[in-house]
mmCIF file of C-alpha atoms in Angstrom:
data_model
loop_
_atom_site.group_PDB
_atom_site.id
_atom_site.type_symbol
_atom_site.label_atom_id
_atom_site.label_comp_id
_atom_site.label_asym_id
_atom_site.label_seq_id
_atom_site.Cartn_x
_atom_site.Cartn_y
_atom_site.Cartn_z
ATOM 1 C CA UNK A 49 -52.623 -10.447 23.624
ATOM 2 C CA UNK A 50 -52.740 -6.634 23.130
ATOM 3 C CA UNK A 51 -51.451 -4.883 20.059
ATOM 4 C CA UNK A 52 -49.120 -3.038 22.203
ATOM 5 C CA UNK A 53 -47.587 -6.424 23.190
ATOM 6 C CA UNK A 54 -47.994 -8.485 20.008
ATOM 7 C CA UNK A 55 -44.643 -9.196 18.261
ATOM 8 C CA UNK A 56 -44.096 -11.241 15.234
ATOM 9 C CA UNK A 57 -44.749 -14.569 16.345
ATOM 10 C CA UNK A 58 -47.911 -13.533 17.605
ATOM 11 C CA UNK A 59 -48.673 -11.853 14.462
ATOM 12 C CA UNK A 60 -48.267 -15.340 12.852
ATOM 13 C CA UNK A 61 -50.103 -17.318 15.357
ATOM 14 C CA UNK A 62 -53.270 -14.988 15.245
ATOM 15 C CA UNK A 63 -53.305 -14.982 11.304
ATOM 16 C CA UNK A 64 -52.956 -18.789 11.484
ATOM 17 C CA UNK A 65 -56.022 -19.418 13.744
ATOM 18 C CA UNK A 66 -58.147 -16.937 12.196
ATOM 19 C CA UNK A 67 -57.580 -19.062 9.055
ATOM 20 C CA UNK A 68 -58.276 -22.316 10.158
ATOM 21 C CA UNK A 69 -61.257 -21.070 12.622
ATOM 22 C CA UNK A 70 -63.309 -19.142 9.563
ATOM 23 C CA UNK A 71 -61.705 -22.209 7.085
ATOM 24 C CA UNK A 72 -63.547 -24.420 9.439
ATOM 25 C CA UNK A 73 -66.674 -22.644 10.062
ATOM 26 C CA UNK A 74 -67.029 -22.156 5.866
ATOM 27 C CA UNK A 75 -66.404 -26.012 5.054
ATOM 28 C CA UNK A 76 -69.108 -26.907 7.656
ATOM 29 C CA UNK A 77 -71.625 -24.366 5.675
ATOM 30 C CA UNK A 78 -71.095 -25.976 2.620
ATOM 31 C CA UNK A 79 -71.435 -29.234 3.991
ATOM 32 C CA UNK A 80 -74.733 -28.796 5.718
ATOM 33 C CA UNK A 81 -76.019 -26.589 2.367
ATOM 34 C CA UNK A 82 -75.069 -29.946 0.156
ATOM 35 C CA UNK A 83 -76.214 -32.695 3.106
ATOM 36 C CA UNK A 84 -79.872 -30.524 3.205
ATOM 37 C CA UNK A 85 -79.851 -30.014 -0.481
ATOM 38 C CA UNK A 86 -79.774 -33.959 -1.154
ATOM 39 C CA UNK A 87 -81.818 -34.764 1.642
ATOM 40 C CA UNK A 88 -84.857 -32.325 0.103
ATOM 41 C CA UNK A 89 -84.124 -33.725 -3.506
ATOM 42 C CA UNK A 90 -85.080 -37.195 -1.470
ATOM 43 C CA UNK A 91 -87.829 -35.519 0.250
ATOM 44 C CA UNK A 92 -89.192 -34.154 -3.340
ATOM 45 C CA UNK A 93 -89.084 -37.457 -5.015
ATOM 46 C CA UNK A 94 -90.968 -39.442 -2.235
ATOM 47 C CA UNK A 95 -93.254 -37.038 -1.932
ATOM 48 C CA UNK A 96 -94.175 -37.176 -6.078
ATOM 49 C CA UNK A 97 -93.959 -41.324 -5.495
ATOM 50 C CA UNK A 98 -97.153 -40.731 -3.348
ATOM 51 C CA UNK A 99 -99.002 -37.617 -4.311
ATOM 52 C CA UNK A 100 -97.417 -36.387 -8.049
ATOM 53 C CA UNK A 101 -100.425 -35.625 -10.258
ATOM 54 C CA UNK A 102 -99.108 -37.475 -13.026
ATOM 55 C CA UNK A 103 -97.046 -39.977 -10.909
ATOM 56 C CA UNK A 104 -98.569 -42.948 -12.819
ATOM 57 C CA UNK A 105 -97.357 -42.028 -16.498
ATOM 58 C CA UNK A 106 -93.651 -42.436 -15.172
ATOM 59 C CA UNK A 107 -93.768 -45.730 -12.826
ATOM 60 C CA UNK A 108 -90.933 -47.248 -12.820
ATOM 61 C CA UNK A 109 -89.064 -44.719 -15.304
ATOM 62 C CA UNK A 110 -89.094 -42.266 -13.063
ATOM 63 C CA UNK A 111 -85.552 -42.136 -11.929
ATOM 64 C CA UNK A 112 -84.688 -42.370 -15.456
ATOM 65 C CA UNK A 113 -87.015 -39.655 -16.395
ATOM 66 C CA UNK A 114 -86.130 -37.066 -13.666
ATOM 67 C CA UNK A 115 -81.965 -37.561 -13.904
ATOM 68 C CA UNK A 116 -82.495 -36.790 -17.855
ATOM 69 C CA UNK A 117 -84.481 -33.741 -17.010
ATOM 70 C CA UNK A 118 -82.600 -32.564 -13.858
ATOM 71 C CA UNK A 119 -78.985 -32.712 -16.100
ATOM 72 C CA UNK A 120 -80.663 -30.658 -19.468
ATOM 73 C CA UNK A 121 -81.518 -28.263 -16.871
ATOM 74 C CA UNK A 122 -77.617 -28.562 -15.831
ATOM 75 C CA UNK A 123 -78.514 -29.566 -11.878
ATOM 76 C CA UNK A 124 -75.342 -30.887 -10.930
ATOM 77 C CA UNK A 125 -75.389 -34.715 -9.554
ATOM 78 C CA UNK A 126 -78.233 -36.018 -10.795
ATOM 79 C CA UNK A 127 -77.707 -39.301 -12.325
ATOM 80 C CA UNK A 128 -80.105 -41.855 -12.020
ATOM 81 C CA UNK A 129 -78.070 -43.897 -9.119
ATOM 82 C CA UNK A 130 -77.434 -40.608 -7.020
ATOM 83 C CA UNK A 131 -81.178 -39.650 -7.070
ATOM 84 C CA UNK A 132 -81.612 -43.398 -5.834
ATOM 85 C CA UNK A 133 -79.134 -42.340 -3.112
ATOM 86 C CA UNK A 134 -81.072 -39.250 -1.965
ATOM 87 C CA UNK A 135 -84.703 -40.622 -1.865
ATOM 88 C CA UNK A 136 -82.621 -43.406 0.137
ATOM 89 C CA UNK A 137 -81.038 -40.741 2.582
ATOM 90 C CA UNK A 138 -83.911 -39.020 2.978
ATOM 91 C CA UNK A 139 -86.083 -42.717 3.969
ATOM 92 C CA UNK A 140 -83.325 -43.543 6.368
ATOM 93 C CA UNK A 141 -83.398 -40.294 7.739
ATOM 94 C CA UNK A 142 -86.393 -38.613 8.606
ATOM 95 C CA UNK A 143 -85.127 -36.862 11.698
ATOM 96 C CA UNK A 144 -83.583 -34.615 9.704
ATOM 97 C CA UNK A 145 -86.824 -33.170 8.994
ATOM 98 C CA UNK A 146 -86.513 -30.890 12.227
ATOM 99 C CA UNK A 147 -83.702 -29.218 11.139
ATOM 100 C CA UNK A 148 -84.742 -29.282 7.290
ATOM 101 C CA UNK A 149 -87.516 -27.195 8.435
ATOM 102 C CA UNK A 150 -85.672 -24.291 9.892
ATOM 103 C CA UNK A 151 -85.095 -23.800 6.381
ATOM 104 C CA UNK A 152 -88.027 -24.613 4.589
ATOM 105 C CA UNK A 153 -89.093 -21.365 3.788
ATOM 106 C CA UNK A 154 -86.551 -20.938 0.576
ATOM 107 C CA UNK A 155 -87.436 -24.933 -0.350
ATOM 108 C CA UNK A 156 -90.892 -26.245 0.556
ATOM 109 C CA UNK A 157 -93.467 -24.887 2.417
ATOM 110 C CA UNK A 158 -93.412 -25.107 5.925
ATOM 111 C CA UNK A 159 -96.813 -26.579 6.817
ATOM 112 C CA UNK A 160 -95.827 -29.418 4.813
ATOM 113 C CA UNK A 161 -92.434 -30.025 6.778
ATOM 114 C CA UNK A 162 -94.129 -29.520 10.131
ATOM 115 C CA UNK A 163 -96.293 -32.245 8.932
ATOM 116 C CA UNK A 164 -93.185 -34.389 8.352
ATOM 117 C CA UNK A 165 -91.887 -33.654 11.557
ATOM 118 C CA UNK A 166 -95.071 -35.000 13.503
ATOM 119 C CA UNK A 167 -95.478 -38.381 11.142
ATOM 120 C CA UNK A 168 -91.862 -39.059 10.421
ATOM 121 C CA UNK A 169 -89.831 -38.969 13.197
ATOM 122 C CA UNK A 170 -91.979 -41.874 14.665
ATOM 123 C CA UNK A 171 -90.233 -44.292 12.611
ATOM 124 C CA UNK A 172 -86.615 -43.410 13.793
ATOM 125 C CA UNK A 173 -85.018 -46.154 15.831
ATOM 126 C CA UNK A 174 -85.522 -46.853 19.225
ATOM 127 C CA UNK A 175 -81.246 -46.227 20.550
ATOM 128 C CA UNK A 176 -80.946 -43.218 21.371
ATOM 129 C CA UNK A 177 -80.352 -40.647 18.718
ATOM 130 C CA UNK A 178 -77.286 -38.060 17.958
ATOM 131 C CA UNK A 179 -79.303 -34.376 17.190
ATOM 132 C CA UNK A 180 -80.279 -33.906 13.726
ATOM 133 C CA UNK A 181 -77.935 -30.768 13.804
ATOM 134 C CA UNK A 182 -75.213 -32.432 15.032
ATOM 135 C CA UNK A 183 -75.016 -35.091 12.187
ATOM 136 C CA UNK A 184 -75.432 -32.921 9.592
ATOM 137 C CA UNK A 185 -72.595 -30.146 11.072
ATOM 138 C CA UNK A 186 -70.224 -33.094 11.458
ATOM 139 C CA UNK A 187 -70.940 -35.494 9.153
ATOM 140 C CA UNK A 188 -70.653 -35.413 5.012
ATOM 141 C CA UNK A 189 -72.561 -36.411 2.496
ATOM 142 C CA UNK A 190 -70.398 -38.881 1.531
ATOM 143 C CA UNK A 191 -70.537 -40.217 5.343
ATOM 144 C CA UNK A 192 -74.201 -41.140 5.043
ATOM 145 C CA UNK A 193 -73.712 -42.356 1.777
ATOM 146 C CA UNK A 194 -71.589 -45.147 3.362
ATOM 147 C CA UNK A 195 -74.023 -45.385 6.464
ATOM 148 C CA UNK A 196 -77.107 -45.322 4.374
ATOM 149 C CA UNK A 197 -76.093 -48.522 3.331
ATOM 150 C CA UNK A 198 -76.595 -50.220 6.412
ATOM 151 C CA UNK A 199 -80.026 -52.098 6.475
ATOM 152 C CA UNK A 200 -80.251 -52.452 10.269
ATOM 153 C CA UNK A 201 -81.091 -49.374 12.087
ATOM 154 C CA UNK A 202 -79.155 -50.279 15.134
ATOM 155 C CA UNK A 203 -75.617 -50.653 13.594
ATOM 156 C CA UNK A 204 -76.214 -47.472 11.143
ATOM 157 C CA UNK A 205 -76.821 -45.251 14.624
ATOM 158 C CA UNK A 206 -73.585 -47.084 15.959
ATOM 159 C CA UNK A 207 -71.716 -46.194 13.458
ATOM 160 C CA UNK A 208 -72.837 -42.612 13.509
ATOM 161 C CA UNK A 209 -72.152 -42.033 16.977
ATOM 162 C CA UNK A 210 -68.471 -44.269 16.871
ATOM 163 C CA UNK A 211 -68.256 -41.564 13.854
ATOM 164 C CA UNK A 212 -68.604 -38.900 15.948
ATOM 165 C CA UNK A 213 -67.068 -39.601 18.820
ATOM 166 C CA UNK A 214 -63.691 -40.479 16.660
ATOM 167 C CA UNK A 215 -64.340 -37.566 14.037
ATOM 168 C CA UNK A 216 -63.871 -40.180 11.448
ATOM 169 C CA UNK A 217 -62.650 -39.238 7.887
ATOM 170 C CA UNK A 218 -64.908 -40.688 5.323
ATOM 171 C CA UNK A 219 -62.560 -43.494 4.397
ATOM 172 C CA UNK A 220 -62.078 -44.811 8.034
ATOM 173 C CA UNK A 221 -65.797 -44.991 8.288
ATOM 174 C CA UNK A 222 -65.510 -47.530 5.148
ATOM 175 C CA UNK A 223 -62.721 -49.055 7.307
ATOM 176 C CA UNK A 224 -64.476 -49.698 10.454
ATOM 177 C CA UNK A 225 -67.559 -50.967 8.122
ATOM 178 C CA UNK A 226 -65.553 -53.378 6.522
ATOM 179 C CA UNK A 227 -63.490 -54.224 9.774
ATOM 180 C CA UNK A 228 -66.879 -55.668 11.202
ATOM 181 C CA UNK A 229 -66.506 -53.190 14.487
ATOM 182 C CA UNK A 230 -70.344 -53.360 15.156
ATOM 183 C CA UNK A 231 -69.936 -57.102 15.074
ATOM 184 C CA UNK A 232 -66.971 -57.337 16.991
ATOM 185 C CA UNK A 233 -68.241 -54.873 19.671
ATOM 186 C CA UNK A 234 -70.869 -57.323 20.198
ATOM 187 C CA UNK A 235 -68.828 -59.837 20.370
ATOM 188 C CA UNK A 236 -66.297 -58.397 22.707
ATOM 189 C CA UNK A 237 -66.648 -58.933 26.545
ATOM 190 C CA UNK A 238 -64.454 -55.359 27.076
ATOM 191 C CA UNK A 239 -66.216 -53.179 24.624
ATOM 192 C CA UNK A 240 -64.484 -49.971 25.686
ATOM 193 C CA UNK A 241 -61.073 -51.281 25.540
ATOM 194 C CA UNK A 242 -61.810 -52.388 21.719
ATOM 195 C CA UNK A 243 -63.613 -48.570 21.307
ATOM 196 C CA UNK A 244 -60.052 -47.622 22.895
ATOM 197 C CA UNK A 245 -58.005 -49.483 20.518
ATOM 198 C CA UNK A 246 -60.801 -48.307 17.194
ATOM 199 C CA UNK A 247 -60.316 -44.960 18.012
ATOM 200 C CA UNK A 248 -56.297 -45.173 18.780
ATOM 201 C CA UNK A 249 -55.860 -45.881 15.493
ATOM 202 C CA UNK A 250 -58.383 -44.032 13.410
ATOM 203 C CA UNK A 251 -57.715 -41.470 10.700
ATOM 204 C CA UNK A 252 -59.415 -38.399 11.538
ATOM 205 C CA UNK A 253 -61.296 -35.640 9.715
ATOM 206 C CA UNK A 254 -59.633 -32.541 9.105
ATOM 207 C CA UNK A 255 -62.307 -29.996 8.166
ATOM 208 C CA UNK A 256 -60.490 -28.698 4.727
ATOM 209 C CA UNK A 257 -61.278 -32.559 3.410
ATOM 210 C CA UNK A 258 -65.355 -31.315 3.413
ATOM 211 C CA UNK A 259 -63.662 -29.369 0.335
ATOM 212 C CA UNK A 260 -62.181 -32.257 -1.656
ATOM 213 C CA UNK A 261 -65.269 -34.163 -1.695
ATOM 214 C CA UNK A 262 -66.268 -35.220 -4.900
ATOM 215 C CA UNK A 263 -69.656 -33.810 -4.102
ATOM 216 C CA UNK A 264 -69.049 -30.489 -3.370
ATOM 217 C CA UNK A 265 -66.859 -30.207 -6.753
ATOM 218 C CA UNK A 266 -70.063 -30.119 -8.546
ATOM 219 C CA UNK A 267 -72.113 -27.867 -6.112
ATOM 220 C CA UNK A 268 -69.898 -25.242 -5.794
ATOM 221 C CA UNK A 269 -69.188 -25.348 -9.307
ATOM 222 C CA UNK A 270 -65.839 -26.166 -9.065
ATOM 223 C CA UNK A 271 -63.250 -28.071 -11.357
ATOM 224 C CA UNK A 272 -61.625 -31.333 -9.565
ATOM 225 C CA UNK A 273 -58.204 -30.236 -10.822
ATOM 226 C CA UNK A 274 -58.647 -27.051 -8.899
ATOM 227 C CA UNK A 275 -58.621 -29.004 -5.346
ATOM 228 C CA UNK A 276 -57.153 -32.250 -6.071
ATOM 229 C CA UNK A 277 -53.489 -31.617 -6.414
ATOM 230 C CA UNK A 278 -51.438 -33.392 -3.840
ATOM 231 C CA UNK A 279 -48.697 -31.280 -4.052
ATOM 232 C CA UNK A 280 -47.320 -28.481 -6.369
ATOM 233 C CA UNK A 281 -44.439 -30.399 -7.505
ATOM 234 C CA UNK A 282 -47.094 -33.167 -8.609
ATOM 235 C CA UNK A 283 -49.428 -30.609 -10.543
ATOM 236 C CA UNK A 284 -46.091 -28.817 -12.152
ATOM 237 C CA UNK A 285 -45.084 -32.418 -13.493
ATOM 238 C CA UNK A 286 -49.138 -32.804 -15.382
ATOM 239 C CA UNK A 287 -47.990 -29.115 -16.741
ATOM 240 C CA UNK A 288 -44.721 -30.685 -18.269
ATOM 241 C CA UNK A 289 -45.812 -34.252 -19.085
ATOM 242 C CA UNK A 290 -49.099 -32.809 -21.186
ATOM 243 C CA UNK A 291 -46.938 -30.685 -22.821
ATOM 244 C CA UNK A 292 -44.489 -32.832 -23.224
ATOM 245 C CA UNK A 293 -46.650 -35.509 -24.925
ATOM 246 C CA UNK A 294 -48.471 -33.203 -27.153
ATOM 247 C CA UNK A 295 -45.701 -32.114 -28.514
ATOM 248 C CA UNK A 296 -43.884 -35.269 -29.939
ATOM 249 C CA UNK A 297 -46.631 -35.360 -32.681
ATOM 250 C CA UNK A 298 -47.652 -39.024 -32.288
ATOM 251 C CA UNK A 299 -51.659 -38.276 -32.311
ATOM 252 C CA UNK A 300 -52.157 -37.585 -28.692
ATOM 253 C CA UNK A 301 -55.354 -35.400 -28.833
ATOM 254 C CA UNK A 302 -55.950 -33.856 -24.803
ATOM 255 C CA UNK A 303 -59.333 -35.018 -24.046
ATOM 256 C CA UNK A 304 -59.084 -34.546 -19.700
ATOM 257 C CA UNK A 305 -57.187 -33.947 -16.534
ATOM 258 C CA UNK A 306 -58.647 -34.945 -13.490
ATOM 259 C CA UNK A 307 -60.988 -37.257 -14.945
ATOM 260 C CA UNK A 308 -63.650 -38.096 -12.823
ATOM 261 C CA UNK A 309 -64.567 -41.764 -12.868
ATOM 262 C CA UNK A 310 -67.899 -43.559 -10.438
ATOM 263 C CA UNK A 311 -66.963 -46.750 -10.061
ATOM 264 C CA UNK A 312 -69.400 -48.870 -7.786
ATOM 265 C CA UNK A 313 -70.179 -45.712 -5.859
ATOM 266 C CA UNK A 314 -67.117 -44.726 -5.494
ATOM 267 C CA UNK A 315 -65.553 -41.642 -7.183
ATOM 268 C CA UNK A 316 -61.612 -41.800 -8.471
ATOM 269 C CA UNK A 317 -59.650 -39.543 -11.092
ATOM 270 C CA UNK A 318 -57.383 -40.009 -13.534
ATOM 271 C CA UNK A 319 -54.355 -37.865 -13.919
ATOM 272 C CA UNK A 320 -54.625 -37.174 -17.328
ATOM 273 C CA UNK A 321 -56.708 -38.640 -20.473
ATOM 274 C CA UNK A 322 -56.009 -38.734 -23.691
ATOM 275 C CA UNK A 323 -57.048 -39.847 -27.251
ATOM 276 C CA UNK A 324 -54.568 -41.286 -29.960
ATOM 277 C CA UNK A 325 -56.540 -40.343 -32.671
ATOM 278 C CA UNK A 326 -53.478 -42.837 -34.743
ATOM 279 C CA UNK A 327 -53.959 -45.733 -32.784
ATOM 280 C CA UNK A 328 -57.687 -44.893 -32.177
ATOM 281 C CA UNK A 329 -57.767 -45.505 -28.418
ATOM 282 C CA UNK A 330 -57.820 -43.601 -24.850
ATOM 283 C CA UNK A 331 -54.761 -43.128 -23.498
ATOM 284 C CA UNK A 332 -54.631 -42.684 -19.254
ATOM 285 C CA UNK A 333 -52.083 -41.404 -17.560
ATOM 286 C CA UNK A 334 -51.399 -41.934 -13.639
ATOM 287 C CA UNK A 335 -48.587 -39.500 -12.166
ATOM 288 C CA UNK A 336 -47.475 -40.843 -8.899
ATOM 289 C CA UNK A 337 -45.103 -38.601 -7.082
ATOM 290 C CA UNK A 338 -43.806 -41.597 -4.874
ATOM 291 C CA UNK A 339 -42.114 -44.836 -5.526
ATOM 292 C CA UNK A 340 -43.440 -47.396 -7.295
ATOM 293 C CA UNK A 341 -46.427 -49.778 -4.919
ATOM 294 C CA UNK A 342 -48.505 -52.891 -6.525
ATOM 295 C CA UNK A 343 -51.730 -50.851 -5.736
ATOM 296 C CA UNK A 344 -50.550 -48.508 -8.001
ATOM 297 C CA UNK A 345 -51.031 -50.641 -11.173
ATOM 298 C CA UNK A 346 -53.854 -52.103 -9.388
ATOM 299 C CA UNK A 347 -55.612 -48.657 -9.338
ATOM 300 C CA UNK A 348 -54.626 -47.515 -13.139
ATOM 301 C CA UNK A 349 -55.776 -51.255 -14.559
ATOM 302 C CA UNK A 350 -58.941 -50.468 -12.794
ATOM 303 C CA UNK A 351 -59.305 -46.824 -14.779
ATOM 304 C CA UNK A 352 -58.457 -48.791 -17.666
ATOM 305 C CA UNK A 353 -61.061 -51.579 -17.785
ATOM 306 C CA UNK A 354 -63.932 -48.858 -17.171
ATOM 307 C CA UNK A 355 -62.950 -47.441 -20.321
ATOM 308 C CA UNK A 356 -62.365 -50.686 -21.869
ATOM 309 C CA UNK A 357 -66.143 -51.404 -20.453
ATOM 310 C CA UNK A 358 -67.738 -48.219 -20.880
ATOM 311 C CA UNK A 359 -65.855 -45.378 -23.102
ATOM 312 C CA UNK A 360 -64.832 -47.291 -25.889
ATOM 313 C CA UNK A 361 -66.932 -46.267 -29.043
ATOM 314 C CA UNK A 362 -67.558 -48.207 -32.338
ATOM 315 C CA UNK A 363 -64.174 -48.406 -33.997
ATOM 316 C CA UNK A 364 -61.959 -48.005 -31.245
ATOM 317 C CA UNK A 365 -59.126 -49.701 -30.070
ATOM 318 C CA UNK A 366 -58.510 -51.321 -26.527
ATOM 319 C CA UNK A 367 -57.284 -48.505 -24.090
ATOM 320 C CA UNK A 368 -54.088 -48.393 -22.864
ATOM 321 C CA UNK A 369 -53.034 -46.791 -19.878
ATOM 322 C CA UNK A 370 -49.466 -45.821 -18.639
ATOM 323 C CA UNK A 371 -48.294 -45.539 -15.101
ATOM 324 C CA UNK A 372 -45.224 -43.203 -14.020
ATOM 325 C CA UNK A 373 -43.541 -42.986 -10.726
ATOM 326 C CA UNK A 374 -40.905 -41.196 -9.738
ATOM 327 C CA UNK A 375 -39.377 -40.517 -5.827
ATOM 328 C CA UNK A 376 -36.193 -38.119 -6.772
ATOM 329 C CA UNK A 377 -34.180 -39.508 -9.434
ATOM 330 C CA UNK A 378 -35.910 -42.782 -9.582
ATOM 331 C CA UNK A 379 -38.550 -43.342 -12.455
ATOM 332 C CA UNK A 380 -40.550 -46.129 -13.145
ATOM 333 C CA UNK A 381 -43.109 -46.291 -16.054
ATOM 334 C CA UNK A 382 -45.282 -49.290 -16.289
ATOM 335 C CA UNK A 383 -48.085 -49.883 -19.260
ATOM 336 C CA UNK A 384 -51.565 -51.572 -18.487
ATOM 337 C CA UNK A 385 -53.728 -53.184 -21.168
ATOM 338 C CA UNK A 386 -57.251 -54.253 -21.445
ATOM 339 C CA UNK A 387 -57.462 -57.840 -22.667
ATOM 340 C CA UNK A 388 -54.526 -57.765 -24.842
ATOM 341 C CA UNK A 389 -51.327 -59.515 -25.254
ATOM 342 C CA UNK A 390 -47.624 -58.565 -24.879
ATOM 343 C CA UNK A 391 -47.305 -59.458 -28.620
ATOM 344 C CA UNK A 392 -49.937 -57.075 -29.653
ATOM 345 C CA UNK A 393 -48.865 -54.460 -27.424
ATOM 346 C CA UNK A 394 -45.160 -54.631 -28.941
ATOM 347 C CA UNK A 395 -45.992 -55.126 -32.224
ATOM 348 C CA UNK A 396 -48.611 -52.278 -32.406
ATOM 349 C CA UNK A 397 -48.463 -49.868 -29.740
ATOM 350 C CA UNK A 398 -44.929 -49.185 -28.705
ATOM 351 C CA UNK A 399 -44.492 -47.674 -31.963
ATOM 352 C CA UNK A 400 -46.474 -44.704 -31.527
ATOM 353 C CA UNK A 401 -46.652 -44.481 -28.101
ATOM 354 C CA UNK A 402 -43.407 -42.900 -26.312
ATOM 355 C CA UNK A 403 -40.798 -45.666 -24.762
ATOM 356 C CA UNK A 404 -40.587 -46.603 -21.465
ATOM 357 C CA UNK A 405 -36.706 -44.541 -21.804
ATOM 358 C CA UNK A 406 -38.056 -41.636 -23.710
ATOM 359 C CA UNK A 407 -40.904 -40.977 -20.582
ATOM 360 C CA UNK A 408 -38.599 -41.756 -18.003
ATOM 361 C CA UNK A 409 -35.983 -39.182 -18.774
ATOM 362 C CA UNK A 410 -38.327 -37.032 -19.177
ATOM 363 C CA UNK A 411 -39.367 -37.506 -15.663
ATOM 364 C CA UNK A 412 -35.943 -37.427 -14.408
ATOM 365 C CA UNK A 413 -35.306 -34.100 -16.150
ATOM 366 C CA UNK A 414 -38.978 -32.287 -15.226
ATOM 367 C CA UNK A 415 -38.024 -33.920 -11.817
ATOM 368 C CA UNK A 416 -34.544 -31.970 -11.540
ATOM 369 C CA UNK A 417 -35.937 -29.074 -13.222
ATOM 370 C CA UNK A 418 -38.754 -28.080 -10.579
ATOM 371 C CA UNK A 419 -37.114 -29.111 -7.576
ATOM 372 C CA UNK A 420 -38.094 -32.692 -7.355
ATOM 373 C CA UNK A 421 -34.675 -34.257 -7.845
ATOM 374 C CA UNK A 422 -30.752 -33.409 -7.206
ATOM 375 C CA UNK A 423 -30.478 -33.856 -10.721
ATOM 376 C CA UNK A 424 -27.401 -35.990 -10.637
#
């Protein structure tokens, strides 16, 4: 269209494809940045496993060693179990060598790499293979996290081309896993008409997700509350409620809001964290801008046995964690425990912990205030 004949509508149209085009083309740079960045930190540590100078004084320790070292010199992700994940991505995927290379210059030095390329890519499976490029432009981190997993060869490369093919999110990756589709494609005498029906009804991945992944918080330096929000209405009710409970003076100290939790390599976040420095425990908070669902508590009891497990210091109390949901005018607020009893719970915490009917008019209210409610 000319600018003679563009009108309004046009105006709008061209502004919105710009956006997602460039949008698009900026999440896949980060992506393949992060994928190559963890792939060399693999490539580093098996190299040091089988040339390092001093190789021998760390042994085993190693992994321990390096994460301590790599966080003091604030490298973001580098616990012990995601260096394990790297030097694993990089074993499972050599291949990736020939496009690791292109870069090499700013990393490693190319004769080494070239090296790689010759005595590596030998031990890639037999099926044929998606590019290098092409599996790194369209596929996360947290993709090959999930296919890394995968012992045989044969059903990690189906997976990554069924993963292609159906632009699968992340989480319908973990789906299809779990589903057994490698085992029921064997299995099935019609394998395209089950490929039909896989990809009919898979959840696909919308490049602005590359953004929200846990990963790329940390390598772009970025705070998880600043991309996590699931709506504004949601992150205008953490505004109120962490107000609101800070100021009713029963000990809530603000220790967190999108908490960031790894549990079994698996990253979740809670809403908001606090500590009653009265009561001497954590106090979570899960905001769900929905009716109430059983998965709901299921998810918050989870947050609150990790910290019953691992964030619970001498002296401490049980946590407790507190569950709100709220679809217009209806408010629910449910309390989780770790190992204790009704009777305990009643006879020690509701006291300084807001009621269930002091929280849930405060939803309503908040609710009908910014928009989320008729207010009736």
């Amino acid at each position: 269209m000319s600018s003679k004949t563009l009108n309004f509508a046009g105006l709008v149209t061209a502004i919105r494809e710009a956006d997602a085009a460039l949008a698009e083309q900026a999440s896949r740079a980060v992506n393949v940045s992060l994928t190559l960045r963890n792939w060399f930190i693999g490539y580093h540590i098996a190299e040091f496993e089988l040339q390092g100078a001093d190789r021998a004084t760390y042994g085993d320790k190693l992994l321990p060693e390096l994460s301590k070292a790599l966080r003091d010199q604030s490298v973001s992700n580098s616990g012990r179990r995601q260096l394990y994940g790297y030097l694993a991505f990089y074993r499972a995927y050599p291949q990736i060598v020939r496009t690791a290379s292109a870069l090499s210059a700013q990393v490693v030095s190319r004769p080494l790499l070239e090296e790689k390329v010759r005595t590596l890519s030998a031990q890639s499976p037999t099926a044929p293979a998606p590019d290098p490029e092409t599996l790194i432009g369209r596929l996360s981190y947290s993709h090959f996290e999930q296919l890394v997993e995968l012992q045989d060869p044969l059903q990690r490369r189906f997976y990554e081309v069924e993963a292609l093919r159906g632009n699968w999110s992340v989480r319908e990756l973990k789906r299809q896993i779990a589903s057994q589709y490698f085992q029921r494609s064997g299995l099935s005498t019609d394998k395209e008409a089950l490929a039909r029906l896989a990809h009919a009804q898979a959840e696909p991945q919308h490049s602005r997700q590359v953004i929200r992944d846990p990963y790329v918080f940390e390598f772009l330096g970025l705070k998880p509350q600043e991309v996590m929000g699931e709506s504004q209405l949601e992150d205008a009710l953490l505004d109120k409620l962490q107000e609101f409970l800070l100021e009713l003076g029963h000990g809530f100290c603000f220790e967190a809001r999108q908490k960031r939790l790894l549990i079994g390599g698996e990253h979740f976040f809670v809403d908001l964290v606090f500590y009653h420095r009265i009561l001497k425990c954590h106090v979570l908070i899960e905001l769900k801008n929905d009716a109430f669902k059983h998965e709901h508590l299921g998810q918050l009891n989870s947050y609150v046995g990790y910290y019953a497990k691992n964030e619970v210091a001498e002296g401490d109390q049980p946590p407790v964690g507190i569950l709100l949901c709220t679809r217009k005018n209806e408010e629910l607020v449910e309390y989780a425990l770790a190992g204790m009893s009704n009777q305990l719970f009643v006879s020690r915490y509701q006291v300084q912990l807001p009621g269930k009917e002091e929280i849930a008019a405060f939803l309503h209210k908040a609710a009908a205030e910014l928009g989320g409610g008729n207010g009736t």
